[in-house]
Coordinates of C-alpha atoms in Angstrom, one line a residue:
M1 CA 67.7 60.4 181.2
E2 CA 70.1 61.2 178.4
F3 CA 73.8 61.4 177.9
A4 CA 75.0 65.1 177.1
S5 CA 76.4 65.5 173.7
S6 CA 78.9 68.3 172.7
S7 CA 75.9 70.5 171.1
S8 CA 74.7 74.2 172.0
S9 CA 76.3 77.1 173.1
S10 CA 76.4 79.1 176.5
S11 CA 76.7 82.4 174.8
S12 CA 72.8 83.1 175.5
L13 CA 71.2 83.7 178.7
L14 CA 69.5 80.6 180.3
K15 CA 65.8 80.5 179.1
S16 CA 64.2 79.5 182.3
E17 CA 61.7 82.1 183.9
P18 CA 61.7 84.3 185.6
H19 CA 64.4 86.1 183.8
F20 CA 66.2 88.7 186.2
I21 CA 67.5 92.1 185.0
Y22 CA 68.2 93.8 188.2
D23 CA 69.1 93.0 191.6
V24 CA 67.1 95.5 193.6
F25 CA 63.9 97.4 192.9
I26 CA 63.2 100.3 195.2
N27 CA 59.2 100.9 195.6
F28 CA 58.4 104.3 197.8
G29 CA 55.8 107.3 197.8
G30 CA 56.4 110.8 198.4
E31 CA 59.0 113.4 196.8
E32 CA 60.6 114.4 200.1
I33 CA 61.3 111.0 201.1
G34 CA 62.6 110.3 197.5
K35 CA 65.2 113.2 197.9
K36 CA 66.7 112.1 201.3
F37 CA 66.3 108.6 202.7
V38 CA 65.7 106.7 199.1
S39 CA 68.3 108.9 197.4
H40 CA 71.0 108.0 199.9
L41 CA 70.0 104.4 199.7
H42 CA 70.2 104.4 195.9
S43 CA 73.2 105.8 195.7
V44 CA 74.9 103.2 198.4
L45 CA 73.5 100.1 196.2
L46 CA 74.9 101.5 193.1
Q47 CA 78.4 102.0 194.6
A48 CA 78.0 98.4 196.0
E49 CA 77.8 97.8 192.3
F50 CA 74.2 96.3 192.6
E51 CA 72.1 97.0 189.3
T52 CA 69.2 99.0 190.8
L53 CA 65.4 100.0 189.4
I54 CA 63.7 102.8 191.2
N55 CA 60.3 103.9 190.4
E56 CA 60.8 107.8 189.9
E57 CA 63.5 107.0 187.1
N58 CA 61.4 105.1 184.9
V59 CA 58.4 107.7 185.4
Q60 CA 61.1 110.4 183.9
E61 CA 62.4 108.1 181.0
G62 CA 58.6 107.6 179.9
M63 CA 58.5 103.9 180.6
K64 CA 55.3 102.2 179.9
V65 CA 53.3 100.7 182.7
E66 CA 53.6 97.1 181.2
E67 CA 57.2 97.4 180.9
H68 CA 57.9 98.8 184.2
M69 CA 56.0 95.9 185.8
R70 CA 58.0 93.5 183.7
S71 CA 61.5 95.3 185.3
I72 CA 59.7 95.0 188.9
A73 CA 59.3 91.0 188.1
G74 CA 63.1 91.1 186.4
S75 CA 64.3 92.0 190.2
K76 CA 65.6 89.8 192.6
I77 CA 64.9 91.9 195.7
S78 CA 62.2 94.6 196.4
I79 CA 62.7 97.0 199.0
I80 CA 59.6 98.8 200.2
I81 CA 59.9 102.1 201.8
F82 CA 56.5 102.8 203.5
S83 CA 56.1 106.2 204.9
K84 CA 53.4 108.5 206.1
T85 CA 52.9 109.5 202.1
Y86 CA 53.2 106.0 200.7
T87 CA 49.3 105.7 199.8
E88 CA 49.1 109.1 198.3
S89 CA 50.8 107.5 195.2
T90 CA 48.4 105.3 193.1
C91 CA 51.6 104.5 191.2
C92 CA 53.4 103.2 194.4
L93 CA 50.4 101.1 195.3
L94 CA 50.3 99.5 191.8
E95 CA 53.9 98.5 191.9
L96 CA 53.3 97.1 195.5
E97 CA 50.5 95.0 194.0
K98 CA 53.2 93.5 191.5
I99 CA 55.7 93.1 194.3
V100 CA 53.4 91.1 196.3
E101 CA 52.4 88.9 193.3
C102 CA 56.1 88.2 192.6
Y103 CA 56.6 87.4 196.1
Q104 CA 53.8 85.0 196.1
T105 CA 54.4 83.4 192.6
F106 CA 58.4 83.1 192.3
G107 CA 59.6 83.9 195.7
Q108 CA 60.9 87.4 194.9
I109 CA 62.6 88.7 198.2
V110 CA 60.8 91.4 199.7
L111 CA 62.5 93.7 202.2
P112 CA 60.0 96.1 204.0
V113 CA 61.1 99.5 205.8
F114 CA 58.8 101.3 207.8
Y115 CA 60.2 104.9 207.6
E116 CA 58.5 107.3 210.5
I117 CA 55.7 105.3 210.2
D118 CA 54.0 102.4 212.7
P119 CA 53.9 99.0 211.1
L120 CA 50.3 98.4 212.3
D121 CA 49.2 101.6 210.8
V122 CA 50.4 99.9 207.5
H123 CA 48.8 96.4 208.4
H124 CA 45.6 97.6 209.0
Q125 CA 45.5 101.0 207.1
K126 CA 44.6 103.0 210.1
G127 CA 44.6 107.1 210.6
D128 CA 45.9 109.3 208.0
F129 CA 47.5 106.4 206.0
G130 CA 44.2 104.5 205.8
K131 CA 42.5 107.7 204.7
A132 CA 44.9 108.4 201.9
L133 CA 44.4 104.8 200.7
E134 CA 41.0 105.7 200.3
E135 CA 41.3 108.8 198.6
A136 CA 43.8 107.4 196.2
A137 CA 41.3 104.7 195.2
H138 CA 38.5 107.4 194.4
K139 CA 40.9 109.5 192.4
S140 CA 41.9 106.6 190.3
Y141 CA 38.8 104.5 189.9
S142 CA 34.7 104.7 190.2
G143 CA 31.9 102.7 191.0
E144 CA 32.5 99.4 192.1
Q145 CA 36.4 99.6 191.0
V146 CA 36.8 101.7 194.0
E147 CA 36.2 99.1 196.4
H148 CA 38.0 96.3 194.2
A149 CA 41.1 98.4 194.4
L150 CA 40.7 99.2 197.9
F151 CA 40.5 95.3 198.4
R152 CA 43.6 94.6 196.5
W153 CA 45.6 97.2 197.9
S154 CA 44.8 96.6 201.6
R155 CA 45.5 92.9 201.1
A156 CA 49.0 93.7 199.1
L157 CA 49.7 96.0 202.2
A158 CA 48.8 93.7 204.9
T159 CA 51.1 90.9 203.2
A160 CA 54.0 93.3 203.0
A161 CA 53.7 94.7 206.5
G162 CA 53.7 90.9 207.7
I163 CA 57.3 90.2 206.4
T164 CA 60.3 90.7 208.6
C165 CA 61.2 94.2 208.5
W166 CA 63.1 97.4 209.5
D167 CA 61.5 100.1 211.7
A168 CA 63.4 103.0 210.9
R169 CA 62.7 104.4 214.8
Y170 CA 64.8 101.9 216.2
F171 CA 67.9 103.3 214.2
R172 CA 70.2 106.2 215.4
H173 CA 70.1 108.1 211.8
D174 CA 69.4 107.3 208.0
A175 CA 73.1 106.4 207.5
E176 CA 73.0 103.3 209.9
L177 CA 69.8 102.0 208.4
V178 CA 71.0 102.4 205.0
E179 CA 74.3 100.3 206.0
V180 CA 72.2 97.6 207.3
I181 CA 69.7 97.3 204.6
V182 CA 72.7 97.2 201.9
S183 CA 74.4 94.7 204.1
R184 CA 71.5 92.7 203.9
V185 CA 71.4 92.7 200.1
Q186 CA 75.1 91.9 200.0
T187 CA 74.5 88.6 202.1
L188 CA 71.4 87.6 200.4
L189 CA 73.1 88.0 196.6
D190 CA 76.5 87.0 197.6
Y191 CA 78.2 87.8 194.4
S192 CA 81.3 86.0 195.4
E193 CA 82.7 83.6 192.9
L194 CA 84.2 80.3 194.0
S195 CA 87.7 79.7 193.6
I196 CA 88.9 77.1 190.9
T197 CA 92.1 76.2 189.1
R198 CA 94.7 78.6 188.1
F199 CA 94.8 76.8 184.8
P200 CA 91.5 76.3 183.5
V201 CA 92.6 74.2 180.5
G202 CA 89.9 72.3 178.5
L203 CA 87.3 73.8 181.1
E204 CA 85.7 76.1 178.2
S205 CA 84.4 73.0 176.1
H206 CA 82.9 71.3 179.0
M207 CA 81.1 74.3 180.1
E208 CA 79.7 74.7 176.6
K209 CA 78.1 71.5 176.2
L210 CA 76.8 71.4 180.1
I211 CA 75.2 74.9 179.8
G212 CA 73.9 73.9 176.5
C213 CA 72.1 71.0 178.2
I214 CA 70.7 73.3 180.9
E215 CA 69.4 76.1 178.1
N216 CA 67.8 73.2 175.9
H217 CA 65.8 71.7 178.8
S218 CA 62.3 72.7 179.0
A219 CA 61.0 71.5 182.1
E220 CA 60.7 73.5 185.2
V221 CA 63.7 72.0 187.3
C222 CA 66.5 70.8 185.6
M223 CA 68.8 68.3 187.0
I224 CA 72.3 67.5 185.7
G225 CA 74.7 64.8 186.9
I226 CA 78.5 65.1 186.3
W227 CA 80.0 61.4 186.6
G228 CA 83.6 60.6 186.7
T229 CA 86.4 58.9 188.4
G230 CA 88.1 60.8 191.3
G231 CA 90.5 63.5 190.4
S232 CA 88.5 63.8 186.9
G233 CA 87.5 67.5 187.1
K234 CA 84.2 67.1 188.0
T235 CA 84.1 69.4 191.0
T236 CA 86.1 72.0 189.1
I237 CA 83.9 71.8 186.0
A238 CA 80.8 72.2 188.7
K239 CA 82.5 75.4 190.0
A240 CA 83.3 77.0 186.7
I241 CA 79.7 76.4 185.7
Y242 CA 78.2 77.9 189.0
N243 CA 80.4 80.9 188.5
R244 CA 79.3 81.2 185.1
I245 CA 75.5 81.2 185.5
Y246 CA 74.8 81.8 189.5
R247 CA 73.7 85.7 188.9
Q248 CA 70.5 84.2 187.0
F249 CA 69.3 82.7 190.2
I250 CA 67.5 84.2 193.0
G251 CA 69.2 81.9 195.6
K252 CA 72.0 79.4 195.2
S253 CA 73.8 76.7 197.1
F254 CA 77.3 74.8 196.5
I255 CA 77.7 72.0 199.0
E256 CA 81.3 70.9 198.1
N257 CA 82.9 67.6 198.6
I258 CA 79.8 66.2 200.6
A259 CA 81.1 62.6 201.0
E260 CA 84.1 64.0 203.1
V261 CA 82.9 67.3 204.8
R262 CA 79.7 65.5 205.9
N263 CA 81.5 63.6 208.3
R264 CA 83.7 66.7 209.4
V265 CA 81.5 69.6 209.1
Y266 CA 77.5 68.4 208.4
R267 CA 77.5 65.4 210.4
T268 CA 74.1 64.4 209.5
D269 CA 71.9 64.7 206.3
V270 CA 69.8 67.0 208.7
D271 CA 72.8 69.4 208.9
L272 CA 73.1 69.2 205.1
Q273 CA 69.5 70.4 204.8
K274 CA 69.8 73.3 207.3
N275 CA 73.0 74.1 205.0
L276 CA 71.0 74.2 202.0
I277 CA 68.3 76.4 203.6
Y278 CA 70.6 78.8 205.2
D279 CA 72.5 79.3 201.8
V280 CA 69.3 80.3 200.1
L281 CA 67.5 82.3 202.9
K282 CA 70.5 83.5 204.9
S283 CA 68.6 82.5 207.7
T284 CA 68.7 79.8 210.2
L285 CA 65.4 77.5 210.6
K286 CA 65.3 74.9 213.4
V287 CA 65.3 71.3 211.6
E288 CA 64.9 68.5 213.9
S289 CA 64.3 65.3 211.3
H290 CA 65.1 64.3 207.8
G291 CA 61.4 64.7 207.2
M292 CA 61.0 68.1 208.8
G293 CA 64.2 69.1 206.6
R294 CA 62.2 67.7 203.5
T295 CA 58.9 69.8 204.5
M296 CA 60.8 73.1 205.2
I297 CA 62.9 72.9 202.0
E298 CA 59.6 72.5 200.1
T299 CA 57.7 75.1 202.0
E300 CA 60.4 77.9 201.8
L301 CA 62.3 77.2 198.6
S302 CA 59.4 75.9 196.2
L303 CA 58.7 79.1 194.6
K304 CA 62.3 80.2 194.2
K305 CA 64.6 79.8 190.9
L306 CA 67.6 78.3 192.4
L307 CA 71.1 76.9 191.3
I308 CA 72.2 73.8 193.8
V309 CA 75.2 72.0 193.3
V310 CA 75.9 68.7 195.4
D311 CA 79.2 67.7 195.1
D312 CA 81.1 64.2 195.3
V313 CA 77.5 62.5 196.3
N314 CA 78.3 58.8 197.7
E315 CA 75.0 58.1 199.4
F316 CA 71.5 58.2 198.2
S317 CA 70.0 59.7 201.2
Q318 CA 72.2 62.6 200.9
L319 CA 70.3 63.3 197.4
E320 CA 66.9 62.2 198.9
N321 CA 67.1 64.5 201.7
L322 CA 68.3 67.8 199.5
C323 CA 66.9 67.3 196.2
G324 CA 64.6 64.3 196.1
N325 CA 61.6 65.9 194.6
R326 CA 61.6 68.3 191.9
E327 CA 58.4 70.1 193.3
W328 CA 60.7 71.3 196.0
F329 CA 62.2 73.9 193.8
G330 CA 60.6 76.7 191.6
Q331 CA 60.4 77.2 188.0
G332 CA 63.8 77.6 186.3
S333 CA 66.0 75.9 189.3
V334 CA 69.0 74.0 188.1
I335 CA 70.5 71.5 190.3
I336 CA 73.9 69.7 189.4
I337 CA 75.2 66.7 191.2
T338 CA 78.8 65.2 190.8
A339 CA 79.3 61.7 192.0
R340 CA 81.6 58.6 191.3
D341 CA 78.8 56.2 191.0
V342 CA 76.4 56.8 188.0
R343 CA 73.8 54.4 189.9
L344 CA 73.2 57.4 192.2
L345 CA 72.1 59.8 189.3
N346 CA 70.3 57.3 187.5
R347 CA 68.3 56.5 190.9
L348 CA 67.6 60.1 191.2
K349 CA 66.3 60.6 187.4
V350 CA 68.5 63.2 186.5
D351 CA 67.6 64.7 183.0
Y352 CA 71.0 64.5 181.6
V353 CA 74.6 62.6 182.8
Y354 CA 77.6 64.1 181.7
K355 CA 80.4 61.6 181.7
M356 CA 83.9 63.0 182.7
D357 CA 86.4 61.3 180.1
G358 CA 90.3 61.7 180.6
M359 CA 91.8 65.0 179.0
N360 CA 92.8 64.6 175.7
E361 CA 96.7 64.5 174.8
N362 CA 97.1 68.2 173.9
D363 CA 95.1 69.5 177.2
S364 CA 97.0 67.0 179.3
F365 CA 100.3 68.2 178.0
E366 CA 99.3 71.7 178.4
L367 CA 97.7 70.9 182.0
F368 CA 100.9 69.4 183.1
S369 CA 103.3 72.2 181.7
C370 CA 101.4 75.0 183.2
H371 CA 101.9 73.3 186.9
A372 CA 105.5 72.1 185.9
F373 CA 106.7 75.2 184.2
G374 CA 104.3 78.3 184.9
E375 CA 103.5 78.0 181.0
A376 CA 101.8 76.0 178.5
K377 CA 105.4 74.9 177.0
P378 CA 107.9 72.8 178.5
R379 CA 111.7 73.5 179.1
K380 CA 113.2 72.1 176.1
D381 CA 115.7 69.6 178.2
V382 CA 112.9 67.7 179.7
K383 CA 110.3 68.1 176.9
E384 CA 110.4 64.5 176.0
L385 CA 110.4 63.5 179.7
A386 CA 107.4 65.7 180.2
R387 CA 105.4 64.0 177.4
N388 CA 106.3 60.2 178.5
I389 CA 105.2 61.2 182.0
V390 CA 101.9 63.1 180.8
A391 CA 101.3 59.8 178.8
Q392 CA 101.5 57.8 181.8
C393 CA 98.9 59.8 183.7
G394 CA 96.1 58.5 181.7
G395 CA 94.3 62.1 181.1
L396 CA 93.6 62.6 184.8
P397 CA 93.6 66.2 185.6
L398 CA 94.8 65.5 189.6
A399 CA 97.9 63.3 188.7
L400 CA 98.9 65.7 185.9
Q401 CA 98.3 68.8 188.6
V402 CA 100.0 67.2 191.3
L403 CA 103.1 65.7 189.5
G404 CA 103.4 68.7 187.6
S405 CA 103.6 71.0 190.7
F406 CA 106.2 68.4 192.2
L407 CA 108.4 68.4 189.2
C408 CA 108.7 72.3 189.2
D409 CA 112.3 73.4 189.6
R410 CA 113.6 69.8 189.9
T411 CA 116.6 68.2 188.1
I412 CA 116.6 66.0 185.3
E413 CA 117.6 63.0 187.7
E414 CA 114.2 63.6 189.4
W415 CA 112.2 63.8 186.3
E416 CA 113.8 60.3 185.4
S417 CA 113.3 59.0 188.6
V418 CA 109.4 59.9 188.5
L419 CA 109.0 58.5 185.2
S420 CA 110.6 55.4 186.0
K421 CA 108.1 54.9 189.1
L422 CA 105.1 55.7 186.8
K423 CA 106.1 53.1 184.1
I424 CA 105.9 50.2 186.9
I425 CA 102.4 51.3 188.0
P426 CA 99.3 49.6 186.6
T427 CA 97.2 51.5 184.3
G428 CA 94.1 52.9 186.6
V429 CA 95.9 52.7 189.8
V430 CA 95.6 56.5 190.8
Q431 CA 96.8 56.8 194.2
K432 CA 100.3 55.0 193.6
K433 CA 100.9 57.6 190.8
L434 CA 99.8 60.4 193.4
K435 CA 102.0 59.1 195.9
I436 CA 105.2 59.6 194.0
S437 CA 105.1 63.4 194.9
F438 CA 104.5 62.1 198.6
D439 CA 107.6 59.9 198.6
G440 CA 109.5 62.8 197.1
L441 CA 109.1 64.7 200.3
S442 CA 111.2 65.0 203.3
D443 CA 110.4 63.4 206.4
M444 CA 109.5 66.5 208.1
E445 CA 107.2 67.7 205.1
Q446 CA 105.6 63.7 204.8
N447 CA 104.5 64.3 208.5
I448 CA 103.0 67.6 207.9
F449 CA 101.0 66.2 205.1
L450 CA 99.4 63.3 207.0
D451 CA 98.8 65.8 209.9
V452 CA 96.9 68.1 207.7
C453 CA 95.3 65.3 206.1
F454 CA 94.0 63.4 209.3
F455 CA 93.1 66.6 211.4
F456 CA 93.3 70.0 209.6
I457 CA 91.5 70.1 206.6
G458 CA 89.3 73.2 206.8
R459 CA 91.2 74.7 209.4
E460 CA 92.9 78.4 209.2
R461 CA 96.2 78.3 207.9
G462 CA 98.1 80.5 210.5
Y463 CA 96.2 78.5 213.1
V464 CA 97.6 75.0 211.8
T465 CA 101.0 76.3 211.3
E466 CA 101.3 77.5 215.0
M467 CA 100.0 74.0 216.3
L468 CA 102.4 72.0 214.1
N469 CA 105.1 74.0 215.1
N470 CA 104.8 72.8 218.5
W471 CA 105.4 69.1 216.8
E472 CA 107.6 69.7 213.9
E473 CA 110.4 72.5 213.0
H474 CA 109.8 75.1 210.3
A475 CA 105.9 73.7 209.8
D476 CA 105.4 77.1 207.8
I477 CA 108.0 76.1 205.4
G478 CA 106.7 72.7 205.1
I479 CA 103.1 73.9 204.3
T480 CA 104.4 76.4 201.8
V481 CA 106.2 73.2 200.1
L482 CA 103.1 71.2 200.4
I483 CA 101.2 73.9 198.5
K484 CA 103.8 74.2 196.0
C485 CA 103.8 70.7 195.1
G486 CA 99.8 70.6 194.8
L487 CA 99.2 68.4 197.9
I488 CA 97.1 70.9 199.5
Q489 CA 95.3 74.1 198.7
V490 CA 94.5 77.2 200.5
D491 CA 90.9 78.5 199.8
R492 CA 89.9 82.1 199.7
N493 CA 89.6 82.3 203.5
N494 CA 92.9 80.7 203.9
K495 CA 91.5 77.7 205.0
L496 CA 93.6 74.3 204.0
E497 CA 92.2 72.0 201.6
M498 CA 92.9 68.8 200.1
H499 CA 91.4 66.6 197.3
P500 CA 89.5 63.7 198.7
L501 CA 91.8 61.5 196.8
L502 CA 94.9 62.6 198.3
Q503 CA 93.3 62.4 201.6
D504 CA 92.5 58.6 201.0
M505 CA 96.1 58.4 200.0
G506 CA 97.0 59.9 203.2
R507 CA 95.1 57.4 205.4
E508 CA 96.4 54.4 203.1
I509 CA 99.8 55.4 203.8
I510 CA 99.2 55.5 207.6
R511 CA 97.5 52.1 207.2
Q512 CA 100.3 50.6 205.6
R513 CA 103.1 52.0 207.9
W514 CA 101.5 51.1 210.9
P515 CA 99.2 48.0 211.1
K516 CA 96.5 48.1 213.4
E517 CA 98.1 45.9 215.9
S518 CA 101.1 48.2 216.0
A519 CA 101.9 50.0 219.2
K520 CA 103.9 52.5 217.1
R521 CA 100.8 53.5 215.4
S522 CA 100.0 57.3 216.1
L523 CA 97.5 58.4 213.6
L524 CA 94.0 56.8 213.4
W525 CA 91.0 57.5 211.4
F526 CA 88.6 54.1 211.1
Q527 CA 86.4 54.1 214.1
G528 CA 87.2 50.3 214.9
D529 CA 90.9 51.2 215.4
V530 CA 89.9 54.2 217.6
K531 CA 87.4 52.0 219.9
D532 CA 90.4 49.6 220.3
V533 CA 92.9 52.0 221.6
L534 CA 90.4 53.8 223.7
T535 CA 88.9 50.5 225.3
K536 CA 91.8 48.7 225.5
N537 CA 94.4 51.2 226.9
I538 CA 96.8 50.7 223.8
E539 CA 99.7 53.1 223.9
T540 CA 100.6 55.2 220.7
S541 CA 104.1 56.8 219.9
Y542 CA 103.0 60.1 219.3
P543 CA 102.9 62.7 222.2
G544 CA 99.8 65.1 222.2
V545 CA 98.1 62.7 219.5
V546 CA 94.6 63.7 218.6
L547 CA 92.2 61.0 217.8
E548 CA 89.3 61.8 215.5
T549 CA 86.5 59.6 214.3
A550 CA 82.9 59.1 214.1
F551 CA 82.0 56.5 216.6
N552 CA 78.2 56.0 215.9
Q553 CA 77.7 56.1 212.1
Q554 CA 74.0 56.2 212.5
S555 CA 74.1 59.4 214.0
S556 CA 77.5 60.6 212.4
L557 CA 78.4 61.9 215.8
Q558 CA 82.0 63.1 215.5
T559 CA 84.2 62.9 218.7
S560 CA 87.6 64.2 218.9
Y561 CA 90.1 63.1 221.7
A562 CA 93.4 64.7 222.8
F563 CA 95.9 63.4 225.3
D564 CA 99.6 62.5 225.6
G565 CA 101.5 59.6 226.0
N566 CA 101.6 59.7 229.9
E567 CA 97.9 60.0 230.1
E568 CA 95.3 57.1 230.9
L569 CA 92.8 56.5 228.3
T570 CA 89.6 56.6 229.7

């Protein structure tokens, strides 16, 4: 294992094979179908902004056979349009051979379409379809080569016809079929980028170094570990790299904040395995155990060039069950893992560990200023205060972001108060620094923060606002304030998110405010506390309280309880 250095550049494309040039290749035979259905499909794919290769165009351009075959191999998806005239074209059959080869060697996605022909006729080369195949072989070859060509083409046809497909006879019209095909292509390729920070200060240099490590890696599968304290920017860097390079892979998966989300969404490592498989294949497979999941990952993904990011790992089992063996993934795959504990990365034997050190003074000041003032330069009246606050943050991006957002539009007196509180907090005590922003909120805003922290991460903003308006007045305003202060975020699906360190801070605030034995305690997280409330009939002070925990850590079964203060707990 090596620790990454600052060499290399990300200007060149990754060197791993296969190298993708096109999104989609359309294989078909027959001039009539080319002018109608294929022309329509090609047009819609181009409108959807997919790089599309079509065989007729390259014949017109005089592309050499070898170059044409390389282009097919450089396509992520091949759409095969089987028709009655398909086997009349030797060129079409040679392309099919190449497609099947790519399907079997590096997992190229193959989408067959049966256009006015029975799939069984293609699979078994029956009727006029089979006769045209024999004629094409005799027309192009002689002697023993004829039988050899027929054997190759028959095998390729049978393989392609056996892949999940569309039969045009079951669609009302061509436009409907085209819409379904293009929709599937969009789902499989999914070119939507991950949302990252509004102010990407210092990101470029980190990306240059990490992508350089990937480019310099000569092995079939490259594993990169990003190691650093909470709030140091590991996830942000991983997202930035993902956005930069994901189009170079046939499949991808970004499993974010695995340590926290595992309890809330995935529940078990089996669910994580299902999520990985679905992200890549866009199909749901039945996985009943860790062992079955590992077998399925190897069986379904071992040929494909993939980009996989596993974020914020805190248990080795998460790595063991998702990416424990390099042979589970195809040549050129890149696996990026972020963790606070370098021992997890060492145990997996990653190729490089990239340590996230604190931001330098200039970048720290710029990031803080962007959040506090909306630009890289501070207001003159608080410039010196800003520098002193930045110095107390120790180069930690999360602290710079949260405190900068909190101080936006605040008075000089409030700035001075924040600085005085920071000065008495020991170096390295991150949560107390973050808590300064929480302490500056109104009681209503604090309550909303804690409610979101405990119950509403990953829920849609409108739903959360409606729920909280039943408990707090003006919850919509409170949520807006929390967003402005950098304490919660809204993702691209309008769902509320929160940094794990801020969630930890919220839980610690509750534990300090209301000790375990306090009858006034209204929010519970730790499973032992919830057990006590449920089994000992302990009252809580919060009407309509929701208790959320995982009673059985072995199975990670997450259970939610809702009751009001007048109900008897059972």
